[in-house]
Amino acid sequence: MANVSAASRTRSTTPGSISEAEEITEAQLLKDNGDTSFDNEDYGAALHHYSEALKLDDSNVEMLSCRGATFIELGDFIRAQHDVEKILHLDSKYSQGHYLMGIVSDNLYQYKDALKSYLEALALDCEHENILADNIINLMPHFCPISQSTIEELEDMDAYTKLCEMGAILCVMKKYNLSVRVLNAARNLETNQQGLKMKVLLTLANAHTHLKHIEVALGFYQDCLQIAISSHDLDYQTKALASMASLYLESGNTHQAVVYYEHLLDLEEEMHSGKSQSELLDKTWPINFQLALHLNLSMAYRDIGNLKKAIKHAQLYISLVEKHDFKSEMAYSQDHLGQLYDILGEYQTSLQHFEKFLEKSKQENDKRKIASAYGKLGGCYAHLHNWKLSLTYHEQHFNMAHKIGDKPMVIAASEKLGDSYMMMENYEKAVECYEELFSAIKKSDANLKVNVCCKLGKAFKLQNRYQYGLYYFEEALDIADDLSWTEKKNLCEFHMSTILQNSTQMLELEEARKYLERLIPYYEDQKALKVEEDSCTSGDLYEQLNDCYSAVQNVHCKLGNMEQALIYSELQRQKTITEINNHSTKAPQSSFGSHGDRVTMETINRVINQQNCTVLYYTVLAKSLLLWVLQPGKGLIRHYTHQASKDITVGDNITDLTNQMVSSDGGRRRPGMGLDYTCENRALPEKGVSLQRLIKHNESKQATGGSTCATESEAYTSETSTTEYDFNLKAKSPDRQLYDLLLSPVDDILSKLDVGSNVVVVPHKELHHCPFSILKDWNNCHVWQKLSVTYMPCLYALEKVTQSELRYMRQDDDLLYERSRSCMAGMGHLIMSQDTGISKMSREYSSVTSTKADFEHINTRSLSNPRLFKSGAFTNPDLPGNRVHTKPVSRETTFLSIVTNQTKLSTIPSLPVTPNLKSLKPLGSPTGIDRMLSSGTVSTLTTRTATNTDIVTSPNIVAEFKQISSQGYCFVCGCPSLPEMLELHGKPWQPVGELTCAQREVTTIASYVDTSPVTGSDLTKQTFLASIQKATLIHMASWGCLQEGLIVMSPNENRKPGNMPNAESYIVSVEDIVNSQLKAKLLVLSLGWTNHTREYEDQTWLLPSAFLAAGVQCVLALLWPVSDRVLQKFYYHFYKSLQSDTRISQAINDANKILGTEDRDSWVPFVLIGKDVHLDLSVIHKAMLNQKIDKVEKEITEKLQTDFLNPTPANIEVPNKEQMKKNMQEICSTLLGQYNSQPSVIPTLMSLLDSALKRLHTNNLNRETRTVTKDMVESQGGLDLLKLMGFHFQARGCDVDDPYVIFPHSNEEELLLPAYDALRASHDLLQHANCCHCLYELLPTSEEILSQLIDLLSVTKHASEIQLKITDVSVHPLWINPKAKAFICSIGFHQIGRILNFKRTSVNRKLLTSCLQFLVALSSKKSSILLHKLDVSRLGYSPPSEKVLKDGNAPCLSTLYPLILPRNQVHINK
């Protein structure tokens, strides 16, 4: 029984109800007497006194508690309970009442109520926490078997520690609810012991985890982690992170689980950084924990589709197992890694690990593992098409499973064997295996039953036994629908729709249409999600999506919905362009939407109406060929469907005919192939090329091996590859047969076109390799003789090319406009300028008065007489805002003043309205061109120069001579210089030999177009991307991969660290191309082909499509490789035709015509992808010559500091702070890029800037002199930065070496400190070569990108609890920017699904701080406050708004420089 002490009875006085003073006094006297008796243990007398007092005041809780305590001492717990209940009824917050209720309940064996009362009392009364804690502890043996010794161990502890330890004990004993209650009571107490706090929080989180209170548990884990981080407790950090990762993994949030597993790895790296912490790692992280960490990470990365990271951690798992000789884990580790490589499709590597798995399993003598290894080896050999070994291993797997008597293993063996038969295309055997498996499945195993039904249905579908297939798919669909399995349901509907498309029944076709139109958006979303999360996308997803597009087109055609079929065909086709990374951010406004996702007949007709050509749009399906004919103004005028024979598909037919035409061409030699046929190998090795070779080797080996498996495979191969077909066209040549198949259905339409009319062909699949131009009609006439044929990947690309053409025309128009403004010594510029402060024209008609605002929107370039509009002679001076604007004295205003004084008013032509002579401007206002010309002061010496300007002279002014040259030029590049070994597709690649033919080709082509080729080490990736953005004609000859869209350039060793350059340093991808803004009219691709047998793999034109999307108007590409000798002849005649204004298609035809005459019917299969534009090399040559002259003039002017052609401008343009920050970016980028060759420059610059800052604020260093070192003079960027900061230099007498430094005398733009901060941060960044390289590539960049990077780094630095995602508004623009993304990743960020995780090691945190300091110093908008704290008000970026000044007057200051004219020049005689 619990004793009631005086401390527990005596409480602070609680005032009761006041009735009369005597009653109060008497009641108090009785209470005092009762207390005295209670202390003397005279409980009867005490009870009497308390009862008498309560008669006077029965609601006094203090006297009730005293009587209740007396009842407890007397053992009358029932009456005591009544008093306590009355107390709690009167005051539920009275702690003494809860304490007494706890004692009463304890003695009445009501232990749950007793614990509840004690906990309530502890929450209300912290002064007696030890007594209450003891009572709580003493209750615990009634709830769980706790020994008395354990309770005794807790006696000497304080209340917080007692409750903490007891809560932990209860959690271990799985009394989770009780543990939570005890620990929550402990949290109400105060303590300074951080370790106990973390223990309470961790135990609470564990208890809530077992109670499935996930969100509550995560909150406690997070609180524990924050305290552990602040107190640097690595043990509790480990426990909290591991627990949170496991909890997220169990709840299905795998991405978040990976984040916390990665934090554990960061913690491990921190522990390895010091000796003491390394010892702590061995104690805190046992080897089993490290094994589990890497295994869990590998499995988690596998589940989210990041197989590269999964393989990395699986390899670490194997290394730990082998290092510590964990024999029990060796077999499983090899099995796990083999499965990962199998998912990735690297079957050769997975085969090696499965063989090791078998070996380790045999060493362990584990029959189940041995059987499993046999099954996995069989599946792996099946993927490699080694059928004999595959079936052998599957039989061993099946037999061992039967011997063991493991039914699940037998089922798995049957399934794997059936899968191998499916890959062998032996569908009957596969059906037998699946049916046996289906009969063995339990009804309760719904998942396996659905899988087997789908596999059975697929096997029957491939046998064309559609009704059987539909039966099994419907069975699977019913189960999946009942269990709400979305993925399984969609798979069943996909297979059902591909079966129903073959039907002729309208209801079945409608059902297929509904399925397909729902599945296509679903698969597109799944693919987009995989791309966004950077996860490995299964090939089945792409295959199913493509099958859906083909099926929906087939269904719509059968239903007569020709337009819908065309829409889906275009929607599928344009994905080649729209799915290129970062395409939408660079794409201009399109009729098809930013992603090409808004395809309707209205948008298609809008694009067609912009053309002057007929479009032939083809789609190749398995059993039919679809053709749409579209014309401007008419839209879709015809649709044609060709049904294939039962013996051969349309694609195989086209391929066969094209091969016949290429190889024989009706008895002639192979086109472009002479007897001395040689073709230089310019192809990059593709992904998985070694795997494909092994598969072909296995197939050929088994075909001649005579084994059972080889015989079956051979029988199937002969059936599919040597299928006979009869189109009744055997007497016709292949080109004639292709004409009959592809063009004869629309021959009546084509025959009505004028000779030379342009026809755009949009091919599909095998038609990408069909040379439409050389097909022959029944008159034995080639198509090119009647029509000009060009190709387009899709209508979206056609619209892109049209936009590029309009942009090019606009640039020409702008050039002519700028030239017209520079005529008459720049008078045209003065007349037509928008910002000279000229008042707008005003006219008065009757009582209507035009104001100045009426003419604000008028574009002077659209007027027939802009000079009249700009003259200002008709402006009403009384209109508000028409104030006189005085221009500062300058060369231009002086010229206008002179002309105005000599101009007579009578020269102004009469107009219908009365001119306002008062509106004539004083000095500084422009005057009408008629007045100027009438003065007779300007004489024309040359009416037209090479740049369509003139040369004038005047006795009164210095005539301005300004030539505006066209910027077009020819860019010929190729034959990059490569090291012996490079990284490609994550593996080493050794280029085979030199591209001698490519070197000869680019040298020859460069002589044709009168330019210098860019080859060797000069042809870097950066040089290439910068040069193609300005070129009008581009010709490249290098290594490349047409299938993957890759072009090889020279790596720049100074820019990328490491001995073996990685792919990003020398590979130009389609993403790089699309991110460029090109304006070339023609691009010639001479890369990617080998001298091996031609294969039809490039069926998307990925590289040409990317160039068209980037702005190129047409791309010239080969259909197949030809002899280098013939190719050189073709180029000679091709570029010769382009010397005068010629269409590209005409130049191709002329070259092939001459080539056929010279080389006995040889021709080169070039196709023109894009717009058939006109090109005149003579115009480009003239522009290049003008550019060279401009360059020489500029060099002479800079060298002599004198412009002999034009006077010095009156107003000197001074850069503002934003422009100077931009220049600082360029200089800092140069300093980072050249640091290895000039390591002393940055420290020297820091010292000079530090001295400059001290001189401006103190006088201590004003007498100290500094000189410029030789390294600084010869450096790149060093002197530029000093000049930008205001430094000057003075020679030391007659010695020009090591000049004195003249420090800046002011810091008005406040750039010295930011420059110093940038250099100091750069000095810290130099230790991280990869980060420096990425910064070098990134800078200079826009202020918007800088602001977004600063926001990202600031949030990460100061608010680590915020979980950023790549889909965030401020992060997404950076993540889709390749250079910004590379920089972010170099700091320590990496993607986990949509989560942007930061690797928080000490090294990365310091690197992040240095990068933040560097970027803030270069930004003109961001404050340095973000370096020290997160200020939300300073986040974000607002683009500068254009300030519209009142009256259109720009602020300017009068020049202090005098105007030098011919009549007042000062001549000094020496």
GROMACS .gro file of C-alpha atoms in nm, residues 688-959:
model
  272
  688GLY     CA    1   2.533  -0.304  -7.693
  689VAL     CA    2   2.714  -0.361  -8.022
  690SER     CA    3   2.923  -0.642  -7.872
  691LEU     CA    4   2.604  -0.805  -7.744
  692GLN     CA    5   2.446  -0.794  -8.090
  693ARG     CA    6   2.756  -0.948  -8.243
  694LEU     CA    7   2.751  -1.229  -7.987
  695ILE     CA    8   2.383  -1.295  -8.055
  696LYS     CA    9   2.447  -1.313  -8.431
  697HIS     CA   10   2.746  -1.539  -8.370
  698ASN     CA   11   2.537  -1.774  -8.158
  699GLU     CA   12   2.262  -1.782  -8.420
  700SER     CA   13   2.503  -1.860  -8.703
  701LYS     CA   14   2.687  -2.117  -8.494
  702GLN     CA   15   2.367  -2.300  -8.400
  703ALA     CA   16   2.234  -2.283  -8.753
  704THR     CA   17   2.526  -2.500  -8.867
  705GLY     CA   18   2.571  -2.697  -8.546
  706GLY     CA   19   2.316  -2.969  -8.616
  707SER     CA   20   2.186  -2.974  -8.260
  708THR     CA   21   1.819  -3.002  -8.176
  709CYS     CA   22   1.797  -2.642  -8.069
  710ALA     CA   23   1.987  -2.523  -8.371
  711THR     CA   24   1.758  -2.719  -8.599
  712GLU     CA   25   1.448  -2.557  -8.455
  713SER     CA   26   1.604  -2.214  -8.484
  714GLU     CA   27   1.722  -2.285  -8.835
  715ALA     CA   28   1.377  -2.398  -8.939
  716TYR     CA   29   1.226  -2.075  -8.808
  717THR     CA   30   1.495  -1.859  -8.967
  718SER     CA   31   1.442  -2.010  -9.307
  719GLU     CA   32   1.069  -1.954  -9.271
  720THR     CA   33   1.100  -1.586  -9.197
  721SER     CA   34   1.404  -1.478  -9.393
  722THR     CA   35   1.344  -1.665  -9.718
  723THR     CA   36   0.972  -1.617  -9.744
  724GLU     CA   37   0.856  -1.617 -10.103
  725TYR     CA   38   0.607  -1.362 -10.220
  726ASP     CA   39   0.458  -1.276 -10.550
  727PHE     CA   40   0.341  -0.931 -10.642
  728ASN     CA   41   0.326  -1.008 -11.015
  729LEU     CA   42   0.609  -0.759 -11.050
  730LYS     CA   43   0.908  -0.989 -11.096
  731ALA     CA   44   0.966  -0.863 -11.446
  732LYS     CA   45   0.991  -0.505 -11.325
  733SER     CA   46   1.298  -0.342 -11.179
  734PRO     CA   47   1.306  -0.270 -10.804
  735ASP     CA   48   1.282   0.107 -10.853
  736ARG     CA   49   0.979   0.059 -11.075
  737GLN     CA   50   0.817  -0.172 -10.819
  738LEU     CA   51   0.875   0.084 -10.545
  739TYR     CA   52   0.723   0.352 -10.766
  740ASP     CA   53   0.413   0.139 -10.820
  741LEU     CA   54   0.387   0.079 -10.446
  742LEU     CA   55   0.455   0.431 -10.322
  743LEU     CA   56   0.376   0.686 -10.593
  744SER     CA   57   0.151   0.534 -10.855
  745PRO     CA   58  -0.161   0.566 -10.630
  746VAL     CA   59  -0.119   0.945 -10.646
  747ASP     CA   60   0.033   0.969 -10.992
  748ASP     CA   61  -0.267   1.161 -11.122
  749ILE     CA   62  -0.209   1.428 -10.857
  750LEU     CA   63   0.164   1.447 -10.920
  751SER     CA   64   0.122   1.464 -11.297
  752LYS     CA   65  -0.079   1.786 -11.263
  753LEU     CA   66   0.209   1.961 -11.087
  754ASP     CA   67   0.444   2.184 -11.282
  755VAL     CA   68   0.785   2.048 -11.372
  756GLY     CA   69   1.025   2.121 -11.087
  757SER     CA   70   0.749   2.156 -10.829
  758ASN     CA   71   0.849   2.073 -10.476
  759VAL     CA   72   0.709   1.756 -10.317
  760VAL     CA   73   0.773   1.694  -9.947
  761VAL     CA   74   0.784   1.329  -9.843
  762VAL     CA   75   0.729   1.244  -9.476
  763PRO     CA   76   0.861   0.885  -9.457
  764HIS     CA   77   0.817   0.625  -9.188
  765LYS     CA   78   1.034   0.335  -9.072
  766GLU     CA   79   1.182   0.154  -9.375
  767LEU     CA   80   1.088   0.440  -9.607
  768HIS     CA   81   1.361   0.653  -9.449
  769HIS     CA   82   1.605   0.458  -9.670
  770CYS     CA   83   1.403   0.472  -9.990
  771PRO     CA   84   1.547   0.709 -10.256
  772PHE     CA   85   1.222   0.855 -10.391
  773SER     CA   86   1.403   1.081 -10.640
  774ILE     CA   87   1.545   0.795 -10.847
  775LEU     CA   88   1.231   0.584 -10.866
  776LYS     CA   89   1.109   0.528 -11.223
  777ASP     CA   90   0.759   0.556 -11.360
  778TRP     CA   91   0.615   0.353 -11.649
  779ASN     CA   92   0.786   0.587 -11.894
  780ASN     CA   93   1.122   0.491 -11.744
  781CYS     CA   94   1.156   0.849 -11.621
  782HIS     CA   95   1.311   0.930 -11.285
  783VAL     CA   96   1.108   1.129 -11.036
  784TRP     CA   97   1.381   1.393 -11.003
  785GLN     CA   98   1.341   1.477 -11.371
  786LYS     CA   99   0.986   1.599 -11.303
  787LEU     CA  100   0.973   1.695 -10.937
  788SER     CA  101   1.194   1.829 -10.663
  789VAL     CA  102   1.171   1.582 -10.375
  790THR     CA  103   1.266   1.675 -10.020
  791TYR     CA  104   1.214   1.488  -9.696
  792MET     CA  105   1.071   1.586  -9.360
  793PRO     CA  106   1.069   1.381  -9.038
  794CYS     CA  107   0.724   1.518  -8.951
  795LEU     CA  108   0.495   1.815  -9.003
  796TYR     CA  109   0.622   1.966  -8.681
  797ALA     CA  110   0.969   1.978  -8.837
  798LEU     CA  111   0.814   2.134  -9.148
  799GLU     CA  112   0.676   2.415  -8.937
  800LYS     CA  113   1.014   2.456  -8.768
  801VAL     CA  114   1.186   2.489  -9.105
  802THR     CA  115   0.926   2.744  -9.217
  803GLN     CA  116   0.993   2.950  -8.905
  804SER     CA  117   1.367   2.928  -8.972
  805GLU     CA  118   1.315   3.047  -9.328
  806LEU     CA  119   1.108   3.342  -9.211
  807ARG     CA  120   1.367   3.425  -8.948
  808TYR     CA  121   1.641   3.420  -9.212
  809MET     CA  122   1.438   3.649  -9.437
  810ARG     CA  123   1.380   3.881  -9.144
  811GLN     CA  124   1.753   3.897  -9.079
  812ASP     CA  125   1.815   3.990  -9.443
  813ASP     CA  126   1.548   4.256  -9.416
  814ASP     CA  127   1.704   4.393  -9.099
  815LEU     CA  128   2.043   4.403  -9.271
  816LEU     CA  129   1.903   4.604  -9.561
  817TYR     CA  130   1.728   4.835  -9.320
  818GLU     CA  131   2.044   4.899  -9.120
  819ARG     CA  132   2.235   4.966  -9.441
  820SER     CA  133   1.972   5.215  -9.555
  821ARG     CA  134   2.006   5.398  -9.224
  822SER     CA  135   2.382   5.436  -9.275
  823CYS     CA  136   2.347   5.603  -9.618
  824MET     CA  137   2.422   5.973  -9.679
  825ALA     CA  138   2.688   5.989  -9.409
  826GLY     CA  139   2.452   5.853  -9.147
  827MET     CA  140   2.171   6.099  -9.219
  828GLY     CA  141   1.934   5.810  -9.275
  829HIS     CA  142   2.004   5.694  -8.924
  830LEU     CA  143   1.927   6.038  -8.784
  831ILE     CA  144   1.604   6.064  -8.979
  832MET     CA  145   1.468   5.717  -8.903
  833SER     CA  146   1.590   5.673  -8.546
  834GLN     CA  147   1.328   5.617  -8.282
  835ASP     CA  148   1.518   5.768  -7.991
  836THR     CA  149   1.622   6.116  -8.113
  837GLY     CA  150   1.347   6.295  -7.929
  838ILE     CA  151   1.155   6.383  -8.245
  839SER     CA  152   0.800   6.490  -8.191
  840LYS     CA  153   0.524   6.299  -8.360
  841MET     CA  154   0.332   6.430  -8.656
  842SER     CA  155   0.009   6.608  -8.589
  843ARG     CA  156  -0.268   6.705  -8.826
  844GLU     CA  157  -0.587   6.893  -8.779
  845TYR     CA  158  -0.898   6.798  -8.969
  846SER     CA  159  -1.187   7.033  -8.900
  847SER     CA  160  -1.235   7.031  -8.524
  848VAL     CA  161  -1.056   6.701  -8.466
  849THR     CA  162  -0.711   6.732  -8.309
  850SER     CA  163  -0.462   6.446  -8.304
  851THR     CA  164  -0.253   6.411  -7.993
  852LYS     CA  165   0.095   6.280  -7.956
  853ALA     CA  166  -0.032   5.951  -7.814
  854ASP     CA  167  -0.215   5.879  -8.140
  855PHE     CA  168   0.119   5.812  -8.312
  856GLU     CA  169   0.302   5.625  -8.036
  857HIS     CA  170   0.211   5.285  -8.180
  858ILE     CA  171   0.315   5.361  -8.540
  859ASN     CA  172   0.612   5.168  -8.678
  860THR     CA  173   0.804   5.398  -8.912
  861ARG     CA  174   0.939   5.101  -9.108
  862SER     CA  175   0.588   5.020  -9.221
  863LEU     CA  176   0.523   5.370  -9.361
  864SER     CA  177   0.567   5.463  -9.723
  865ASN     CA  178   0.732   5.795  -9.627
  866PRO     CA  179   0.888   5.772  -9.281
  867ARG     CA  180   1.085   6.092  -9.340
  868LEU     CA  181   0.765   6.294  -9.366
  869PHE     CA  182   0.635   6.131  -9.051
  870LYS     CA  183   0.957   6.211  -8.864
  871SER     CA  184   1.014   6.564  -8.989
  872GLY     CA  185   0.824   6.732  -8.705
  873ALA     CA  186   0.706   7.017  -8.923
  874PHE     CA  187   0.341   6.933  -8.864
  875THR     CA  188   0.339   6.892  -8.489
  876ASN     CA  189   0.100   7.114  -8.298
  877PRO     CA  190   0.307   7.305  -8.040
  878ASP     CA  191  -0.001   7.363  -7.826
  879LEU     CA  192  -0.047   6.991  -7.767
  880PRO     CA  193   0.044   6.883  -7.415
  881GLY     CA  194   0.380   6.718  -7.389
  882ASN     CA  195   0.528   6.871  -7.706
  883ARG     CA  196   0.804   7.052  -7.526
  884VAL     CA  197   1.119   7.165  -7.700
  885HIS     CA  198   1.395   6.912  -7.647
  886THR     CA  199   1.747   7.040  -7.672
  887LYS     CA  200   2.010   6.789  -7.779
  888PRO     CA  201   2.363   6.820  -7.646
  889VAL     CA  202   2.626   6.959  -7.879
  890SER     CA  203   2.773   6.678  -8.087
  891ARG     CA  204   2.883   6.594  -8.438
  892GLU     CA  205   2.533   6.488  -8.536
  893THR     CA  206   2.356   6.796  -8.400
  894THR     CA  207   2.612   7.029  -8.552
  895PHE     CA  208   2.555   6.868  -8.886
  896LEU     CA  209   2.181   6.917  -8.859
  897SER     CA  210   2.229   7.276  -8.749
  898ILE     CA  211   2.442   7.357  -9.051
  899VAL     CA  212   2.197   7.199  -9.291
  900THR     CA  213   1.902   7.374  -9.128
  901ASN     CA  214   2.061   7.717  -9.163
  902GLN     CA  215   2.109   7.664  -9.536
  903THR     CA  216   1.767   7.517  -9.604
  904LYS     CA  217   1.489   7.735  -9.745
  905LEU     CA  218   1.132   7.690  -9.637
  906SER     CA  219   1.026   7.708  -9.999
  907THR     CA  220   1.183   7.368 -10.059
  908ILE     CA  221   0.916   7.201  -9.846
  909PRO     CA  222   0.656   7.048 -10.077
  910SER     CA  223   0.303   7.171 -10.037
  911LEU     CA  224   0.067   6.947  -9.845
  912PRO     CA  225  -0.313   6.935  -9.807
  913VAL     CA  226  -0.286   7.072  -9.457
  914THR     CA  227  -0.134   7.394  -9.335
  915PRO     CA  228   0.210   7.339  -9.189
  916ASN     CA  229   0.283   7.473  -8.845
  917LEU     CA  230   0.595   7.678  -8.897
  918LYS     CA  231   0.622   7.747  -8.524
  919SER     CA  232   0.699   7.383  -8.469
  920LEU     CA  233   1.037   7.406  -8.645
  921LYS     CA  234   1.301   7.304  -8.395
  922PRO     CA  235   1.598   7.505  -8.280
  923LEU     CA  236   1.955   7.373  -8.265
  924GLY     CA  237   1.969   6.999  -8.216
  925SER     CA  238   1.642   6.902  -8.379
  926PRO     CA  239   1.649   6.687  -8.695
  927THR     CA  240   1.534   6.846  -9.015
  928GLY     CA  241   1.356   6.698  -9.314
  929ILE     CA  242   1.566   6.507  -9.568
  930ASP     CA  243   1.438   6.732  -9.850
  931ARG     CA  244   1.586   7.037  -9.678
  932MET     CA  245   1.914   6.859  -9.625
  933LEU     CA  246   1.948   6.750  -9.987
  934SER     CA  247   1.865   7.099 -10.109
  935SER     CA  248   2.159   7.247  -9.924
  936GLY     CA  249   2.411   7.110 -10.171
  937THR     CA  250   2.674   7.059  -9.904
  938VAL     CA  251   2.688   6.680  -9.940
  939SER     CA  252   2.847   6.533 -10.252
  940THR     CA  253   2.833   6.165 -10.341
  941LEU     CA  254   3.164   6.014 -10.443
  942THR     CA  255   3.054   5.650 -10.472
  943THR     CA  256   2.691   5.554 -10.505
  944ARG     CA  257   2.730   5.192 -10.406
  945THR     CA  258   2.998   4.992 -10.227
  946ALA     CA  259   3.031   4.622 -10.170
  947THR     CA  260   2.796   4.647  -9.875
  948ASN     CA  261   2.535   4.854 -10.064
  949THR     CA  262   2.627   5.178  -9.887
  950ASP     CA  263   2.762   5.502 -10.036
  951ILE     CA  264   3.060   5.735  -9.987
  952VAL     CA  265   2.991   6.109  -9.954
  953THR     CA  266   3.188   6.422  -9.875
  954SER     CA  267   3.105   6.770  -9.747
  955PRO     CA  268   3.305   7.089  -9.690
  956ASN     CA  269   3.120   7.155  -9.366
  957ILE     CA  270   3.111   6.818  -9.190
  958VAL     CA  271   3.314   6.506  -9.144
  959ALA     CA  272   3.114   6.256  -9.345
   0.00000   0.00000   0.00000
